PDB file of C-alpha atoms and ligand atoms in Angstrom:
ATOM      1  CA  MET A   1     247.998  97.707  30.530  1.00 35.00           C
ATOM      2  CA  LEU A   2     245.922 100.558  31.938  1.00 35.00           C
ATOM      3  CA  ARG A   3     248.869 101.767  33.926  1.00 38.00           C
ATOM      4  CA  ARG A   4     251.161 101.782  30.897  1.00 37.00           C
ATOM      5  CA  THR A   5     248.548 103.755  28.918  1.00 36.00           C
ATOM      6  CA  ALA A   6     248.353 106.289  31.710  1.00 35.00           C
ATOM      7  CA  VAL A   7     252.138 106.708  31.733  1.00 35.00           C
ATOM      8  CA  ALA A   8     252.165 107.236  27.964  1.00 35.00           C
ATOM      9  CA  ALA A   9     249.282 109.694  28.322  1.00 34.00           C
ATOM     10  CA  GLY A  10     251.303 111.628  30.871  1.00 32.00           C
ATOM     11  CA  VAL A  11     254.059 112.096  28.311  1.00 32.00           C
ATOM     12  CA  LEU A  12     251.490 113.280  25.795  1.00 32.00           C
ATOM     13  CA  VAL A  13     250.103 115.839  28.227  1.00 30.00           C
ATOM     14  CA  LEU A  14     253.556 117.393  28.572  1.00 32.00           C
ATOM     15  CA  ALA A  15     254.188 117.392  24.841  1.00 32.00           C
ATOM     16  CA  LEU A  16     250.809 118.749  23.719  1.00 32.00           C
ATOM     17  CA  PRO A  17     249.393 120.991  26.457  1.00 33.00           C
ATOM     18  CA  GLY A  18     246.762 122.509  24.165  1.00 33.00           C
ATOM     19  CA  VAL A  19     245.020 119.263  23.147  1.00 33.00           C
ATOM     20  CA  SER A  20     245.335 117.175  26.250  1.00 33.00           C
ATOM     21  CA  GLU A  21     241.893 117.310  27.855  1.00 31.00           C
ATOM     22  CA  ASP A  22     240.781 113.793  26.881  1.00 34.00           C
ATOM     23  CA  VAL A  23     244.213 112.441  27.618  1.00 33.00           C
ATOM     24  CA  ALA A  24     244.300 114.102  31.024  1.00 32.00           C
ATOM     25  CA  VAL A  25     240.914 112.538  31.855  1.00 33.00           C
ATOM     26  CA  ALA A  26     242.245 109.146  30.849  1.00 34.00           C
ATOM     27  CA  GLN A  27     245.245 109.695  33.080  1.00 38.00           C
ATOM     28  CA  THR A  28     243.259 110.591  36.173  1.00 38.00           C
ATOM     29  CA  ALA A  29     240.665 107.887  35.501  1.00 41.00           C
ATOM     30  CA  ASP A  30     243.163 105.130  36.363  1.00 44.00           C
ATOM     31  CA  PRO A  31     242.179 104.140  39.910  1.00 48.00           C
ATOM     32  CA  ARG A  32     245.025 101.712  40.549  1.00 48.00           C
ATOM     33  CA  PRO A  33     248.042 102.846  42.567  1.00 50.00           C
ATOM     34  CA  PRO A  34     251.438 101.597  41.368  1.00 47.00           C
ATOM     35  CA  ARG A  35     252.173  98.156  42.787  1.00 44.00           C
ATOM     36  CA  PRO A  36     255.434  97.450  44.612  1.00 47.00           C
ATOM     37  CA  GLN A  37     258.067  96.175  42.181  1.00 47.00           C
ATOM     38  CA  THR A  38     258.777  92.926  44.029  1.00 65.00           C
ATOM     39  CA  ALA A  39     255.166  91.809  44.363  1.00 72.00           C
ATOM     40  CA  ALA A  40     254.268  92.780  40.808  1.00 81.00           C
ATOM     41  CA  SER A  41     257.394  91.444  39.120  1.00 94.00           C
ATOM     42  CA  PRO A  42     258.485  88.139  40.670  1.00 96.00           C
ATOM     43  CA  LEU A  43     260.151  87.168  37.378  1.00 97.00           C
ATOM     44  CA  ALA A  44     262.037  90.455  36.868  1.00 96.00           C
ATOM     45  CA  GLY A  45     265.449  89.750  35.349  1.00 94.00           C
ATOM     46  CA  ARG A  46     264.418  86.342  34.019  1.00 96.00           C
ATOM     47  CA  VAL A  47     264.732  85.643  30.299  1.00 96.00           C
ATOM     48  CA  ILE A  48     262.428  82.998  28.856  1.00 97.00           C
ATOM     49  CA  VAL A  49     262.360  81.722  25.273  1.00 98.00           C
ATOM     50  CA  ILE A  50     259.073  80.288  24.033  1.00 98.00           C
ATOM     51  CA  ASP A  51     259.185  78.239  20.846  1.00 98.00           C
ATOM     52  CA  PRO A  52     255.753  77.810  19.221  1.00 98.00           C
ATOM     53  CA  GLY A  53     256.246  74.817  16.913  1.00 97.00           C
ATOM     54  CA  HIS A  54     255.769  74.927  13.091  1.00 97.00           C
ATOM     55  CA  GLN A  55     254.944  78.156  11.230  1.00 98.00           C
ATOM     56  CA  LEU A  56     251.415  77.924   9.751  1.00 98.00           C
ATOM     57  CA  GLY A  57     252.655  78.334   6.171  1.00 98.00           C
ATOM     58  CA  ASN A  58     255.307  75.587   6.253  1.00 98.00           C
ATOM     59  CA  HIS A  59     253.289  73.376   3.880  1.00 97.00           C
ATOM     60  CA  ASN A  60     253.461  76.128   1.242  1.00 98.00           C
ATOM     61  CA  PHE A  61     257.287  76.024   1.186  1.00 98.00           C
ATOM     62  CA  PRO A  62     258.209  72.321   0.745  1.00 97.00           C
ATOM     63  CA  ARG A  63     261.668  72.948  -0.707  1.00 97.00           C
ATOM     64  CA  ARG A  64     262.707  75.211   2.155  1.00 98.00           C
ATOM     65  CA  ILE A  65     261.080  73.037   4.807  1.00 98.00           C
ATOM     66  CA  ASN A  66     262.729  69.815   3.548  1.00 98.00           C
ATOM     67  CA  ARG A  67     266.237  71.284   3.422  1.00 98.00           C
ATOM     68  CA  GLN A  68     268.595  69.372   5.736  1.00 98.00           C
ATOM     69  CA  VAL A  69     269.929  71.297   8.748  1.00 98.00           C
ATOM     70  CA  PRO A  70     272.236  70.402  11.672  1.00 98.00           C
ATOM     71  CA  ALA A  71     270.351  68.575  14.408  1.00 98.00           C
ATOM     72  CA  GLY A  72     273.007  67.537  16.960  1.00 98.00           C
ATOM     73  CA  GLY A  73     275.429  65.062  15.410  1.00 97.00           C
ATOM     74  CA  PHE A  74     273.189  64.362  12.400  1.00 98.00           C
ATOM     75  CA  THR A  75     270.942  66.319  10.042  1.00 98.00           C
ATOM     76  CA  LYS A  76     267.158  66.650   9.786  1.00 98.00           C
ATOM     77  CA  PRO A  77     264.693  68.514   7.582  1.00 98.00           C
ATOM     78  CA  CYS A  78     264.387  72.209   8.458  1.00 98.00           C
ATOM     79  CA  ASN A  79     260.896  71.665   9.867  1.00 98.00           C
ATOM     80  CA  THR A  80     257.608  69.838   9.278  1.00 97.00           C
ATOM     81  CA  THR A  81     254.067  70.990   8.704  1.00 97.00           C
ATOM     82  CA  GLY A  82     252.855  69.892  12.144  1.00 97.00           C
ATOM     83  CA  THR A  83     249.585  68.106  12.771  1.00 98.00           C
ATOM     84  CA  ALA A  84     245.926  69.208  13.117  1.00 98.00           C
ATOM     85  CA  THR A  85     242.626  68.138  14.619  1.00 98.00           C
ATOM     86  CA  ASP A  86     240.319  65.968  12.503  1.00 97.00           C
ATOM     87  CA  ARG A  87     238.358  69.142  11.699  1.00 97.00           C
ATOM     88  CA  GLY A  88     241.473  70.957  10.477  1.00 98.00           C
ATOM     89  CA  TYR A  89     242.496  73.202  13.389  1.00 98.00           C
ATOM     90  CA  PRO A  90     246.283  73.335  12.877  1.00 98.00           C
ATOM     91  CA  GLU A  91     248.897  72.598  15.498  1.00 98.00           C
ATOM     92  CA  ALA A  92     250.723  75.761  14.352  1.00 98.00           C
ATOM     93  CA  THR A  93     247.720  77.912  15.279  1.00 98.00           C
ATOM     94  CA  PHE A  94     247.017  76.113  18.561  1.00 98.00           C
ATOM     95  CA  VAL A  95     250.583  76.411  19.845  1.00 98.00           C
ATOM     96  CA  TRP A  96     250.796  80.015  18.613  1.00 98.00           C
ATOM     97  CA  GLN A  97     247.683  80.972  20.561  1.00 98.00           C
ATOM     98  CA  VAL A  98     248.792  79.201  23.727  1.00 98.00           C
ATOM     99  CA  SER A  99     252.356  80.575  23.461  1.00 98.00           C
ATOM    100  CA  ARG A 100     251.046  84.131  23.145  1.00 98.00           C
ATOM    101  CA  LEU A 101     248.976  83.688  26.307  1.00 98.00           C
ATOM    102  CA  VAL A 102     251.969  82.247  28.148  1.00 98.00           C
ATOM    103  CA  GLY A 103     254.242  85.039  26.946  1.00 98.00           C
ATOM    104  CA  ALA A 104     251.801  87.761  27.951  1.00 98.00           C
ATOM    105  CA  ARG A 105     251.424  86.346  31.456  1.00 98.00           C
ATOM    106  CA  LEU A 106     255.170  85.882  31.950  1.00 98.00           C
ATOM    107  CA  ARG A 107     255.748  89.486  30.841  1.00 98.00           C
ATOM    108  CA  GLU A 108     253.119  90.654  33.344  1.00 98.00           C
ATOM    109  CA  LEU A 109     255.167  88.852  35.982  1.00 97.00           C
ATOM    110  CA  GLY A 110     258.245  90.815  34.940  1.00 97.00           C
ATOM    111  CA  ALA A 111     260.077  88.343  32.685  1.00 97.00           C
ATOM    112  CA  THR A 112     261.706  89.162  29.370  1.00 96.00           C
ATOM    113  CA  VAL A 113     260.077  86.820  26.848  1.00 97.00           C
ATOM    114  CA  ARG A 114     261.329  85.971  23.366  1.00 96.00           C
ATOM    115  CA  LEU A 115     259.334  83.962  20.852  1.00 98.00           C
ATOM    116  CA  THR A 116     261.081  82.021  18.083  1.00 98.00           C
ATOM    117  CA  ARG A 117     258.516  83.240  15.547  1.00 97.00           C
ATOM    118  CA  GLN A 118     256.642  86.521  15.393  1.00 97.00           C
ATOM    119  CA  SER A 119     253.621  85.551  13.304  1.00 98.00           C
ATOM    120  CA  ASN A 120     251.248  82.700  12.411  1.00 98.00           C
ATOM    121  CA  ARG A 121     250.740  83.119   8.680  1.00 98.00           C
ATOM    122  CA  GLN A 122     250.199  81.026   5.566  1.00 98.00           C
ATOM    123  CA  ASP A 123     252.759  83.123   3.647  1.00 98.00           C
ATOM    124  CA  ARG A 124     255.586  82.489   6.130  1.00 98.00           C
ATOM    125  CA  TRP A 125     257.783  79.487   6.940  1.00 98.00           C
ATOM    126  CA  GLY A 126     260.311  78.480   9.602  1.00 97.00           C
ATOM    127  CA  PRO A 127     262.450  79.061  11.453  1.00 98.00           C
ATOM    128  CA  CYS A 128     264.263  75.749  10.993  1.00 98.00           C
ATOM    129  CA  VAL A 129     264.788  73.429  13.951  1.00 98.00           C
ATOM    130  CA  ASP A 130     268.482  74.346  14.251  1.00 98.00           C
ATOM    131  CA  VAL A 131     267.572  78.012  14.735  1.00 98.00           C
ATOM    132  CA  ARG A 132     264.900  77.028  17.251  1.00 98.00           C
ATOM    133  CA  GLY A 133     267.447  74.816  19.001  1.00 98.00           C
ATOM    134  CA  ARG A 134     269.928  77.657  19.486  1.00 97.00           C
ATOM    135  CA  ALA A 135     267.327  80.330  20.222  1.00 96.00           C
ATOM    136  CA  GLY A 136     268.113  80.701  23.932  1.00 96.00           C
ATOM    137  CA  ASN A 137     271.876  80.338  23.745  1.00 96.00           C
ATOM    138  CA  ALA A 138     273.311  83.715  22.839  1.00 87.00           C
ATOM    139  CA  LEU A 139     271.105  86.578  23.902  1.00 81.00           C
ATOM    140  CA  PRO A 140     272.337  90.108  24.688  1.00 76.00           C
ATOM    141  CA  ASP A 141     272.314  89.411  28.447  1.00 71.00           C
ATOM    142  CA  GLY A 142     273.710  85.875  28.203  1.00 79.00           C
ATOM    143  CA  GLY A 143     271.725  82.678  27.800  1.00 92.00           C
ATOM    144  CA  ALA A 144     268.036  82.422  28.622  1.00 97.00           C
ATOM    145  CA  ASP A 145     266.942  80.950  31.951  1.00 97.00           C
ATOM    146  CA  LEU A 146     264.996  78.347  30.001  1.00 98.00           C
ATOM    147  CA  LYS A 147     263.468  77.533  26.631  1.00 98.00           C
ATOM    148  CA  LEU A 148     260.005  76.014  26.367  1.00 98.00           C
ATOM    149  CA  SER A 149     259.069  74.472  23.024  1.00 98.00           C
ATOM    150  CA  VAL A 150     255.302  74.164  22.641  1.00 98.00           C
ATOM    151  CA  HIS A 151     253.777  71.476  20.410  1.00 98.00           C
ATOM    152  CA  ALA A 152     250.797  69.130  20.147  1.00 98.00           C
ATOM    153  CA  ASP A 153     250.892  65.551  18.974  1.00 97.00           C
ATOM    154  CA  GLY A 154     249.059  63.773  16.159  1.00 97.00           C
ATOM    155  CA  SER A 155     248.747  60.110  17.137  1.00 96.00           C
ATOM    156  CA  TYR A 156     246.195  57.814  15.489  1.00 96.00           C
ATOM    157  CA  ALA A 157     246.615  55.139  18.171  1.00 95.00           C
ATOM    158  CA  ALA A 158     243.222  54.148  19.574  1.00 93.00           C
ATOM    159  CA  GLY A 159     242.321  56.180  22.659  1.00 93.00           C
ATOM    160  CA  ALA A 160     245.597  58.150  22.612  1.00 96.00           C
ATOM    161  CA  ARG A 161     245.204  61.338  24.597  1.00 97.00           C
ATOM    162  CA  GLY A 162     246.902  63.496  27.238  1.00 97.00           C
ATOM    163  CA  PHE A 163     250.133  65.518  27.453  1.00 98.00           C
ATOM    164  CA  HIS A 164     253.769  64.545  27.689  1.00 98.00           C
ATOM    165  CA  VAL A 165     257.012  66.457  28.192  1.00 98.00           C
ATOM    166  CA  ILE A 166     260.140  65.571  26.208  1.00 98.00           C
ATOM    167  CA  THR A 167     263.542  66.147  27.791  1.00 98.00           C
ATOM    168  CA  PRO A 168     267.067  65.564  26.436  1.00 98.00           C
ATOM    169  CA  PRO A 169     269.346  62.720  27.615  1.00 98.00           C
ATOM    170  CA  ASP A 170     272.864  62.763  29.101  1.00 98.00           C
ATOM    171  CA  ARG A 171     274.563  62.772  25.683  1.00 97.00           C
ATOM    172  CA  ALA A 172     277.988  64.399  25.208  1.00 97.00           C
ATOM    173  CA  PRO A 173     278.794  66.751  23.645  1.00 97.00           C
ATOM    174  CA  TRP A 174     275.233  67.846  22.942  1.00 97.00           C
ATOM    175  CA  THR A 175     272.999  67.754  25.981  1.00 98.00           C
ATOM    176  CA  ALA A 176     275.183  66.348  28.763  1.00 97.00           C
ATOM    177  CA  ASP A 177     275.446  69.935  30.063  1.00 96.00           C
ATOM    178  CA  ILE A 178     271.719  70.614  30.236  1.00 97.00           C
ATOM    179  CA  HIS A 179     270.046  67.269  30.857  1.00 98.00           C
ATOM    180  CA  ARG A 180     269.788  67.660  34.640  1.00 98.00           C
ATOM    181  CA  PRO A 181     268.119  71.108  34.766  1.00 98.00           C
ATOM    182  CA  SER A 182     266.029  70.144  31.734  1.00 98.00           C
ATOM    183  CA  ARG A 183     264.756  67.086  33.587  1.00 98.00           C
ATOM    184  CA  ARG A 184     263.832  69.354  36.498  1.00 98.00           C
ATOM    185  CA  LEU A 185     262.071  71.700  34.062  1.00 98.00           C
ATOM    186  CA  ALA A 186     260.170  68.707  32.641  1.00 98.00           C
ATOM    187  CA  SER A 187     258.988  67.736  36.123  1.00 98.00           C
ATOM    188  CA  SER A 188     257.941  71.326  36.823  1.00 98.00           C
ATOM    189  CA  VAL A 189     255.965  71.622  33.570  1.00 98.00           C
ATOM    190  CA  LYS A 190     254.317  68.261  34.228  1.00 98.00           C
ATOM    191  CA  ALA A 191     253.319  69.412  37.723  1.00 98.00           C
ATOM    192  CA  GLY A 192     251.936  72.673  36.329  1.00 98.00           C
ATOM    193  CA  LEU A 193     249.756  70.871  33.785  1.00 98.00           C
ATOM    194  CA  LEU A 194     248.599  68.276  36.340  1.00 98.00           C
ATOM    195  CA  ALA A 195     247.574  71.134  38.639  1.00 98.00           C
ATOM    196  CA  GLN A 196     245.309  72.375  35.819  1.00 98.00           C
ATOM    197  CA  ARG A 197     243.678  68.909  35.649  1.00 98.00           C
ATOM    198  CA  PHE A 198     245.342  67.753  32.438  1.00 98.00           C
ATOM    199  CA  GLY A 199     246.152  64.061  32.286  1.00 97.00           C
ATOM    200  CA  VAL A 200     249.486  62.515  31.249  1.00 97.00           C
ATOM    201  CA  ALA A 201     249.618  60.769  27.881  1.00 96.00           C
ATOM    202  CA  SER A 202     248.281  57.259  27.783  1.00 85.00           C
ATOM    203  CA  TYR A 203     250.362  56.266  24.768  1.00 91.00           C
ATOM    204  CA  THR A 204     254.014  57.334  25.247  1.00 88.00           C
ATOM    205  CA  ALA A 205     257.011  55.413  26.597  1.00 77.00           C
ATOM    206  CA  GLY A 206     257.036  54.956  30.349  1.00 74.00           C
ATOM    207  CA  GLY A 207     253.509  56.248  30.820  1.00 84.00           C
ATOM    208  CA  ASP A 208     254.625  58.870  33.377  1.00 94.00           C
ATOM    209  CA  GLY A 209     254.269  61.861  31.047  1.00 96.00           C
ATOM    210  CA  ILE A 210     258.027  62.408  30.659  1.00 97.00           C
ATOM    211  CA  ASP A 211     259.865  61.111  27.600  1.00 96.00           C
ATOM    212  CA  VAL A 212     263.654  61.277  27.026  1.00 97.00           C
ATOM    213  CA  ARG A 213     264.636  61.750  23.364  1.00 97.00           C
ATOM    214  CA  SER A 214     267.918  62.423  21.558  1.00 98.00           C
ATOM    215  CA  ASP A 215     266.493  62.946  18.033  1.00 98.00           C
ATOM    216  CA  LEU A 216     265.201  66.529  18.380  1.00 98.00           C
ATOM    217  CA  ALA A 217     267.369  69.426  17.167  1.00 98.00           C
ATOM    218  CA  THR A 218     265.254  71.831  19.191  1.00 98.00           C
ATOM    219  CA  LEU A 219     266.584  70.150  22.337  1.00 98.00           C
ATOM    220  CA  ASN A 220     269.984  68.922  21.114  1.00 98.00           C
ATOM    221  CA  LEU A 221     271.314  72.336  20.105  1.00 98.00           C
ATOM    222  CA  SER A 222     270.272  74.123  23.287  1.00 98.00           C
ATOM    223  CA  ASP A 223     272.814  75.314  25.836  1.00 97.00           C
ATOM    224  CA  VAL A 224     270.091  76.348  28.288  1.00 97.00           C
ATOM    225  CA  PRO A 225     267.572  74.171  30.169  1.00 98.00           C
ATOM    226  CA  THR A 226     264.904  73.143  27.698  1.00 98.00           C
ATOM    227  CA  VAL A 227     261.956  70.819  27.168  1.00 98.00           C
ATOM    228  CA  MET A 228     259.433  70.228  24.420  1.00 98.00           C
ATOM    229  CA  VAL A 229     255.864  69.829  25.626  1.00 98.00           C
ATOM    230  CA  GLU A 230     253.259  67.965  23.582  1.00 98.00           C
ATOM    231  CA  LEU A 231     250.167  69.499  25.157  1.00 98.00           C
ATOM    232  CA  GLY A 232     247.835  66.774  23.980  1.00 98.00           C
ATOM    233  CA  ASN A 233     246.860  64.619  21.029  1.00 98.00           C
ATOM    234  CA  MET A 234     245.081  66.690  18.373  1.00 98.00           C
ATOM    235  CA  ARG A 235     243.638  63.478  16.834  1.00 97.00           C
ATOM    236  CA  SER A 236     241.825  62.726  20.095  1.00 97.00           C
ATOM    237  CA  ALA A 237     238.286  64.128  19.995  1.00 97.00           C
ATOM    238  CA  SER A 238     238.352  64.883  23.715  1.00 97.00           C
ATOM    239  CA  ASP A 239     241.738  66.648  23.626  1.00 98.00           C
ATOM    240  CA  ALA A 240     240.676  68.530  20.476  1.00 98.00           C
ATOM    241  CA  ARG A 241     237.587  69.857  22.242  1.00 98.00           C
ATOM    242  CA  VAL A 242     239.755  71.466  24.918  1.00 98.00           C
ATOM    243  CA  MET A 243     242.337  72.768  22.421  1.00 98.00           C
ATOM    244  CA  THR A 244     239.751  74.448  20.203  1.00 98.00           C
ATOM    245  CA  SER A 245     238.098  76.379  23.041  1.00 98.00           C
ATOM    246  CA  PRO A 246     239.469  79.680  24.366  1.00 98.00           C
ATOM    247  CA  ALA A 247     238.864  78.484  27.924  1.00 98.00           C
ATOM    248  CA  GLY A 248     240.819  75.307  27.218  1.00 98.00           C
ATOM    249  CA  ARG A 249     243.749  77.235  25.749  1.00 98.00           C
ATOM    250  CA  ALA A 250     243.761  79.583  28.741  1.00 98.00           C
ATOM    251  CA  ARG A 251     243.939  76.506  31.005  1.00 98.00           C
ATOM    252  CA  TYR A 252     246.886  75.102  29.043  1.00 98.00           C
ATOM    253  CA  ALA A 253     248.611  78.487  29.351  1.00 98.00           C
ATOM    254  CA  ARG A 254     248.040  78.601  33.105  1.00 98.00           C
ATOM    255  CA  GLY A 255     249.561  75.140  33.401  1.00 98.00           C
ATOM    256  CA  LEU A 256     252.671  76.152  31.458  1.00 98.00           C
ATOM    257  CA  VAL A 257     253.135  79.415  33.376  1.00 98.00           C
ATOM    258  CA  SER A 258     252.771  77.484  36.608  1.00 98.00           C
ATOM    259  CA  GLY A 259     255.414  75.024  35.416  1.00 98.00           C
ATOM    260  CA  VAL A 260     257.845  77.805  34.520  1.00 98.00           C
ATOM    261  CA  ARG A 261     257.337  79.469  37.894  1.00 98.00           C
ATOM    262  CA  ARG A 262     257.901  76.191  39.731  1.00 98.00           C
ATOM    263  CA  PHE A 263     261.172  75.730  37.850  1.00 98.00           C
ATOM    264  CA  LEU A 264     262.390  79.288  38.505  1.00 97.00           C
ATOM    265  CA  GLY A 265     261.462  79.057  42.166  1.00 92.00           C
TER     266      GLY A 265
HETATM  267 ZN1   ZN B 301     254.833  69.717  16.557  1.00 73.33          ZN
END
């Protein structure tokens, strides 16, 4: 960030030579030399879509949110309100905060990052799951390298806690084309979260932290490798403690970035 400010300041010095003293000081105060492109930008040229689940205001727009949309051979409601911790910290806000951290770090590493929503506001809704599902498919430079949909679960099962990663099945004509790389992305994201000391979910099918599902438009409509990660169970007091702390969210973000980097090699 400092370097970018200095570059902008340099432009300002040229444009306004008479009022540039403070700007010129700021420019020369940057002690860091430019870093080599390859070391600083290992993800240069990569395009990554991050999908923070559920706009915060969805519950204020029930008619729009309940409208049926294409979901991959069937229809589903546009979206849902998402879950929350017992004390009312919303899933929408949690996944927004984590997604922003992930996006910022991936951009630092040189990637082009696109989010499926640009705000976290009570007076906004959507996008619908079909839009989220297609978000990585047709970008100006071709499809994204991957799409990561970020959610948290809301299970009332006793003792339910931990993360799991949902990946699409071999199902023509919807996800037969992406199920293999998506499965590899799921394994990479799981490894990234394990490396940050998060535990796999104790309550989902298989118990290995990877779930295969065909009922999610966000996955079904994708033409690029994609997974949905449920970072934890917001109804678990222990998971909620981590989710509601800035340090905990930073740890989730490190796990996801690590997973993305593992996948991209
Ligand atoms: Zn969700």
